[in-house]
DNA sequence: TTTAATTATGTTGTGTACAATACAATAGCA
DNA sequence: TGCTATTGTATTGTACACAACATAATTAAA
């Protein structure tokens, strides 16, 4: 196999591995909030942008309803969100923070700092990595 | 929130997203071999390095037995591998390619090329990304 | 040599992740 | 208005992914 062909394995596997490591870094930190990483991503969107449709959340996180529906039901069970059908269009389910969910935002402000610490790399390294990843994501998604 | 703190979200989420996109790129290509991406990774190891313990595969892929045992049983059902306990140490399960599994190696040589094409970026971009990812992986794992 | 610790794998439970499908509600159009 | 296509969500089935625990075999130590 030529060197170029090997390269795809040598890049794709580290991408796959790094994502698992990153989720693993979040795990003990988010455990204090009783959240998983995908659940945290949903909460971030609600904290930043307020009430959202299921499909809006799905578009932003690139997750489909088969993933989101059970995930959102778990957040609902924890009393962090409410799921209500829109009166105007009954197909739409609005996802809204509860008071508990809103309150969690304060505790969650500590998460990024803890992650940055455990990543243990320079801001310059992170920014370079972000640029490289965004380039490839744009190529793949366009 | 300071810009630096936002950075962790702005890097970690793209890492998480990119990994899903990459696995998604492999999906239609590997479908022709009736393999998933993690199954393909196991087959790659067996093609390159021959018979392995479960734990050796787990170490190389950073996967635990709760993931590997059912995955390996699925590969066994497809007659691509055999699982045999070692006579010397009966705790050890040796994972060995069948003739069918060995034969698949030829068809699979086309996979890296197809992935490189669909990634649609330059080799330089890929190598830069690989360097960035490997740096962070080393930091996290050390 | 009996016991204790370690090792290797398996099992169970929870939680993504996505394809395929279903279905109800809305929108667009003839 | 009625019909059709589209939209938004839910359901089902398959497959990871990992924590926690269980179990059996081996090794090490007293």
mmCIF file with all atom_site columns, N, CA and C (backbone and C1' of nucleotides) in Angstrom, chain B residues 16 27 54-55 65-66 69 73 83 91 93, chain C residues 6-12 16-19:
data_model
loop_
_atom_site.group_PDB
_atom_site.id
_atom_site.type_symbol
_atom_site.label_atom_id
_atom_site.label_alt_id
_atom_site.label_comp_id
_atom_site.label_asym_id
_atom_site.label_entity_id
_atom_site.label_seq_id
_atom_site.pdbx_PDB_ins_code
_atom_site.Cartn_x
_atom_site.Cartn_y
_atom_site.Cartn_z
_atom_site.occupancy
_atom_site.B_iso_or_equiv
_atom_site.pdbx_formal_charge
_atom_site.auth_seq_id
_atom_site.auth_comp_id
_atom_site.auth_asym_id
_atom_site.auth_atom_id
_atom_site.pdbx_PDB_model_num
ATOM 1   N N     . UNK B 1 16 ? -15.681 16.004  18.159 1.00 0.00 ? 16 UNK B N     1
ATOM 2   C CA    . UNK B 1 16 ? -16.794 15.051  18.290 1.00 0.00 ? 16 UNK B CA    1
ATOM 3   C C     . UNK B 1 16 ? -17.561 14.940  16.967 1.00 0.00 ? 16 UNK B C     1
ATOM 4   N N     . UNK B 1 27 ? -19.090 4.515   6.272  1.00 0.00 ? 27 UNK B N     1
ATOM 5   C CA    . UNK B 1 27 ? -20.276 3.638   6.324  1.00 0.00 ? 27 UNK B CA    1
ATOM 6   C C     . UNK B 1 27 ? -20.650 3.077   4.964  1.00 0.00 ? 27 UNK B C     1
ATOM 7   N N     . UNK B 1 54 ? -7.941  -10.932 22.672 1.00 0.00 ? 54 UNK B N     1
ATOM 8   C CA    . UNK B 1 54 ? -8.945  -9.878  22.826 1.00 0.00 ? 54 UNK B CA    1
ATOM 9   C C     . UNK B 1 54 ? -8.308  -8.651  23.469 1.00 0.00 ? 54 UNK B C     1
ATOM 10  N N     . UNK B 1 55 ? -7.500  -8.885  24.481 1.00 0.00 ? 55 UNK B N     1
ATOM 11  C CA    . UNK B 1 55 ? -6.931  -7.741  25.209 1.00 0.00 ? 55 UNK B CA    1
ATOM 12  C C     . UNK B 1 55 ? -5.938  -6.972  24.345 1.00 0.00 ? 55 UNK B C     1
ATOM 13  N N     . UNK B 1 65 ? -13.619 -4.770  26.898 1.00 0.00 ? 65 UNK B N     1
ATOM 14  C CA    . UNK B 1 65 ? -14.219 -6.064  26.542 1.00 0.00 ? 65 UNK B CA    1
ATOM 15  C C     . UNK B 1 65 ? -15.729 -5.948  26.358 1.00 0.00 ? 65 UNK B C     1
ATOM 16  N N     . UNK B 1 66 ? -16.351 -5.022  27.057 1.00 0.00 ? 66 UNK B N     1
ATOM 17  C CA    . UNK B 1 66 ? -17.783 -4.835  26.894 1.00 0.00 ? 66 UNK B CA    1
ATOM 18  C C     . UNK B 1 66 ? -18.159 -4.398  25.495 1.00 0.00 ? 66 UNK B C     1
ATOM 19  N N     . UNK B 1 69 ? -16.308 -7.889  22.993 1.00 0.00 ? 69 UNK B N     1
ATOM 20  C CA    . UNK B 1 69 ? -16.885 -9.240  23.002 1.00 0.00 ? 69 UNK B CA    1
ATOM 21  C C     . UNK B 1 69 ? -18.058 -9.365  22.027 1.00 0.00 ? 69 UNK B C     1
ATOM 22  N N     . UNK B 1 73 ? -18.095 -11.376 18.408 1.00 0.00 ? 73 UNK B N     1
ATOM 23  C CA    . UNK B 1 73 ? -19.079 -12.438 18.150 1.00 0.00 ? 73 UNK B CA    1
ATOM 24  C C     . UNK B 1 73 ? -19.805 -12.194 16.829 1.00 0.00 ? 73 UNK B C     1
ATOM 25  N N     . UNK B 1 83 ? -12.886 -17.641 17.274 1.00 0.00 ? 83 UNK B N     1
ATOM 26  C CA    . UNK B 1 83 ? -12.508 -17.346 18.655 1.00 0.00 ? 83 UNK B CA    1
ATOM 27  C C     . UNK B 1 83 ? -12.181 -18.657 19.349 1.00 0.00 ? 83 UNK B C     1
ATOM 28  N N     . UNK B 1 91 ? -7.727  -18.461 30.094 1.00 0.00 ? 91 UNK B N     1
ATOM 29  C CA    . UNK B 1 91 ? -8.408  -17.177 30.178 1.00 0.00 ? 91 UNK B CA    1
ATOM 30  C C     . UNK B 1 91 ? -8.348  -16.448 28.850 1.00 0.00 ? 91 UNK B C     1
ATOM 31  N N     . UNK B 1 93 ? -8.520  -15.641 24.925 1.00 0.00 ? 93 UNK B N     1
ATOM 32  C CA    . UNK B 1 93 ? -9.253  -15.992 23.706 1.00 0.00 ? 93 UNK B CA    1
ATOM 33  C C     . UNK B 1 93 ? -8.481  -15.452 22.518 1.00 0.00 ? 93 UNK B C     1
ATOM 34  P P     . DT  C 2 6  ? -2.884  -6.576  43.242 1.00 0.00 ? 6  DT  C P     1
ATOM 35  O "O5'" . DT  C 2 6  ? -2.835  -7.324  41.850 1.00 0.00 ? 6  DT  C "O5'" 1
ATOM 36  C "C5'" . DT  C 2 6  ? -1.715  -8.163  41.562 1.00 0.00 ? 6  DT  C "C5'" 1
ATOM 37  C "C4'" . DT  C 2 6  ? -1.971  -8.929  40.280 1.00 0.00 ? 6  DT  C "C4'" 1
ATOM 38  C "C3'" . DT  C 2 6  ? -2.560  -8.079  39.138 1.00 0.00 ? 6  DT  C "C3'" 1
ATOM 39  O "O3'" . DT  C 2 6  ? -1.692  -8.206  38.034 1.00 0.00 ? 6  DT  C "O3'" 1
ATOM 40  C "C1'" . DT  C 2 6  ? -3.762  -10.104 39.391 1.00 0.00 ? 6  DT  C "C1'" 1
ATOM 41  P P     . DT  C 2 7  ? -1.915  -7.408  36.676 1.00 0.00 ? 7  DT  C P     1
ATOM 42  O "O5'" . DT  C 2 7  ? -2.604  -8.507  35.764 1.00 0.00 ? 7  DT  C "O5'" 1
ATOM 43  C "C5'" . DT  C 2 7  ? -2.003  -9.791  35.652 1.00 0.00 ? 7  DT  C "C5'" 1
ATOM 44  C "C4'" . DT  C 2 7  ? -2.866  -10.653 34.767 1.00 0.00 ? 7  DT  C "C4'" 1
ATOM 45  C "C3'" . DT  C 2 7  ? -3.447  -9.930  33.542 1.00 0.00 ? 7  DT  C "C3'" 1
ATOM 46  O "O3'" . DT  C 2 7  ? -3.195  -10.732 32.412 1.00 0.00 ? 7  DT  C "O3'" 1
ATOM 47  C "C1'" . DT  C 2 7  ? -5.162  -11.044 34.737 1.00 0.00 ? 7  DT  C "C1'" 1
ATOM 48  P P     . DA  C 2 8  ? -3.450  -10.256 30.931 1.00 0.00 ? 8  DA  C P     1
ATOM 49  O "O5'" . DA  C 2 8  ? -4.837  -10.960 30.617 1.00 0.00 ? 8  DA  C "O5'" 1
ATOM 50  C "C5'" . DA  C 2 8  ? -4.889  -12.364 30.477 1.00 0.00 ? 8  DA  C "C5'" 1
ATOM 51  C "C4'" . DA  C 2 8  ? -6.298  -12.739 30.066 1.00 0.00 ? 8  DA  C "C4'" 1
ATOM 52  C "C3'" . DA  C 2 8  ? -6.902  -11.825 28.995 1.00 0.00 ? 8  DA  C "C3'" 1
ATOM 53  O "O3'" . DA  C 2 8  ? -7.320  -12.629 27.903 1.00 0.00 ? 8  DA  C "O3'" 1
ATOM 54  C "C1'" . DA  C 2 8  ? -8.377  -12.040 30.853 1.00 0.00 ? 8  DA  C "C1'" 1
ATOM 55  P P     . DT  C 2 9  ? -8.021  -11.975 26.629 1.00 0.00 ? 9  DT  C P     1
ATOM 56  O "O5'" . DT  C 2 9  ? -9.559  -12.145 27.005 1.00 0.00 ? 9  DT  C "O5'" 1
ATOM 57  C "C5'" . DT  C 2 9  ? -10.061 -13.462 27.185 1.00 0.00 ? 9  DT  C "C5'" 1
ATOM 58  C "C4'" . DT  C 2 9  ? -11.410 -13.423 27.864 1.00 0.00 ? 9  DT  C "C4'" 1
ATOM 59  C "C3'" . DT  C 2 9  ? -12.540 -12.796 27.056 1.00 0.00 ? 9  DT  C "C3'" 1
ATOM 60  O "O3'" . DT  C 2 9  ? -13.344 -13.852 26.552 1.00 0.00 ? 9  DT  C "O3'" 1
ATOM 61  C "C1'" . DT  C 2 9  ? -12.668 -12.303 29.390 1.00 0.00 ? 9  DT  C "C1'" 1
ATOM 62  P P     . DG  C 2 10 ? -14.669 -13.544 25.710 1.00 0.00 ? 10 DG  C P     1
ATOM 63  O "O5'" . DG  C 2 10 ? -15.789 -13.401 26.835 1.00 0.00 ? 10 DG  C "O5'" 1
ATOM 64  C "C5'" . DG  C 2 10 ? -16.002 -14.471 27.741 1.00 0.00 ? 10 DG  C "C5'" 1
ATOM 65  C "C4'" . DG  C 2 10 ? -17.117 -14.120 28.708 1.00 0.00 ? 10 DG  C "C4'" 1
ATOM 66  C "C3'" . DG  C 2 10 ? -18.382 -13.550 28.061 1.00 0.00 ? 10 DG  C "C3'" 1
ATOM 67  O "O3'" . DG  C 2 10 ? -19.504 -14.240 28.595 1.00 0.00 ? 10 DG  C "O3'" 1
ATOM 68  C "C1'" . DG  C 2 10 ? -17.651 -12.118 29.794 1.00 0.00 ? 10 DG  C "C1'" 1
ATOM 69  P P     . DT  C 2 11 ? -20.962 -13.964 28.045 1.00 0.00 ? 11 DT  C P     1
ATOM 70  O "O5'" . DT  C 2 11 ? -21.582 -12.990 29.143 1.00 0.00 ? 11 DT  C "O5'" 1
ATOM 71  C "C5'" . DT  C 2 11 ? -21.601 -13.409 30.504 1.00 0.00 ? 11 DT  C "C5'" 1
ATOM 72  C "C4'" . DT  C 2 11 ? -22.362 -12.394 31.347 1.00 0.00 ? 11 DT  C "C4'" 1
ATOM 73  C "C3'" . DT  C 2 11 ? -23.638 -11.849 30.709 1.00 0.00 ? 11 DT  C "C3'" 1
ATOM 74  O "O3'" . DT  C 2 11 ? -24.662 -11.906 31.683 1.00 0.00 ? 11 DT  C "O3'" 1
ATOM 75  C "C1'" . DT  C 2 11 ? -22.231 -10.052 31.378 1.00 0.00 ? 11 DT  C "C1'" 1
ATOM 76  P P     . DT  C 2 12 ? -26.180 -11.582 31.281 1.00 0.00 ? 12 DT  C P     1
ATOM 77  O "O5'" . DT  C 2 12 ? -26.373 -10.120 31.890 1.00 0.00 ? 12 DT  C "O5'" 1
ATOM 78  C "C5'" . DT  C 2 12 ? -25.949 -9.863  33.226 1.00 0.00 ? 12 DT  C "C5'" 1
ATOM 79  C "C4'" . DT  C 2 12 ? -26.135 -8.397  33.551 1.00 0.00 ? 12 DT  C "C4'" 1
ATOM 80  C "C3'" . DT  C 2 12 ? -27.369 -7.744  32.916 1.00 0.00 ? 12 DT  C "C3'" 1
ATOM 81  O "O3'" . DT  C 2 12 ? -28.052 -7.020  33.927 1.00 0.00 ? 12 DT  C "O3'" 1
ATOM 82  C "C1'" . DT  C 2 12 ? -25.425 -6.458  32.452 1.00 0.00 ? 12 DT  C "C1'" 1
ATOM 83  P P     . DT  C 2 16 ? -27.297 10.023  26.335 1.00 0.00 ? 16 DT  C P     1
ATOM 84  O "O5'" . DT  C 2 16 ? -27.749 9.417   24.952 1.00 0.00 ? 16 DT  C "O5'" 1
ATOM 85  C "C5'" . DT  C 2 16 ? -27.262 9.924   23.738 1.00 0.00 ? 16 DT  C "C5'" 1
ATOM 86  C "C4'" . DT  C 2 16 ? -25.876 9.367   23.429 1.00 0.00 ? 16 DT  C "C4'" 1
ATOM 87  C "C3'" . DT  C 2 16 ? -25.496 9.576   21.969 1.00 0.00 ? 16 DT  C "C3'" 1
ATOM 88  O "O3'" . DT  C 2 16 ? -24.093 9.765   21.867 1.00 0.00 ? 16 DT  C "O3'" 1
ATOM 89  C "C1'" . DT  C 2 16 ? -25.669 7.264   22.422 1.00 0.00 ? 16 DT  C "C1'" 1
ATOM 90  P P     . DA  C 2 17 ? -23.598 10.526  20.529 1.00 0.00 ? 17 DA  C P     1
ATOM 91  O "O5'" . DA  C 2 17 ? -24.186 9.666   19.323 1.00 0.00 ? 17 DA  C "O5'" 1
ATOM 92  C "C5'" . DA  C 2 17 ? -23.311 8.929   18.502 1.00 0.00 ? 17 DA  C "C5'" 1
ATOM 93  C "C4'" . DA  C 2 17 ? -24.088 8.196   17.431 1.00 0.00 ? 17 DA  C "C4'" 1
ATOM 94  C "C3'" . DA  C 2 17 ? -25.017 9.049   16.549 1.00 0.00 ? 17 DA  C "C3'" 1
ATOM 95  O "O3'" . DA  C 2 17 ? -24.379 9.182   15.297 1.00 0.00 ? 17 DA  C "O3'" 1
ATOM 96  C "C1'" . DA  C 2 17 ? -25.946 6.912   17.066 1.00 0.00 ? 17 DA  C "C1'" 1
ATOM 97  P P     . DC  C 2 18 ? -25.048 10.060  14.132 1.00 0.00 ? 18 DC  C P     1
ATOM 98  O "O5'" . DC  C 2 18 ? -25.834 8.981   13.264 1.00 0.00 ? 18 DC  C "O5'" 1
ATOM 99  C "C5'" . DC  C 2 18 ? -25.119 7.906   12.687 1.00 0.00 ? 18 DC  C "C5'" 1
ATOM 100 C "C4'" . DC  C 2 18 ? -26.097 6.903   12.131 1.00 0.00 ? 18 DC  C "C4'" 1
ATOM 101 C "C3'" . DC  C 2 18 ? -27.175 7.508   11.220 1.00 0.00 ? 18 DC  C "C3'" 1
ATOM 102 O "O3'" . DC  C 2 18 ? -27.324 6.670   10.098 1.00 0.00 ? 18 DC  C "O3'" 1
ATOM 103 C "C1'" . DC  C 2 18 ? -28.169 6.165   12.848 1.00 0.00 ? 18 DC  C "C1'" 1
ATOM 104 P P     . DA  C 2 19 ? -27.719 7.316   8.691  1.00 0.00 ? 19 DA  C P     1
ATOM 105 O "O5'" . DA  C 2 19 ? -28.443 6.091   7.983  1.00 0.00 ? 19 DA  C "O5'" 1
ATOM 106 C "C5'" . DA  C 2 19 ? -27.864 4.795   8.077  1.00 0.00 ? 19 DA  C "C5'" 1
ATOM 107 C "C4'" . DA  C 2 19 ? -28.952 3.747   7.976  1.00 0.00 ? 19 DA  C "C4'" 1
ATOM 108 C "C3'" . DA  C 2 19 ? -30.037 4.077   6.954  1.00 0.00 ? 19 DA  C "C3'" 1
ATOM 109 O "O3'" . DA  C 2 19 ? -30.358 2.911   6.214  1.00 0.00 ? 19 DA  C "O3'" 1
ATOM 110 C "C1'" . DA  C 2 19 ? -31.014 3.770   9.107  1.00 0.00 ? 19 DA  C "C1'" 1
#
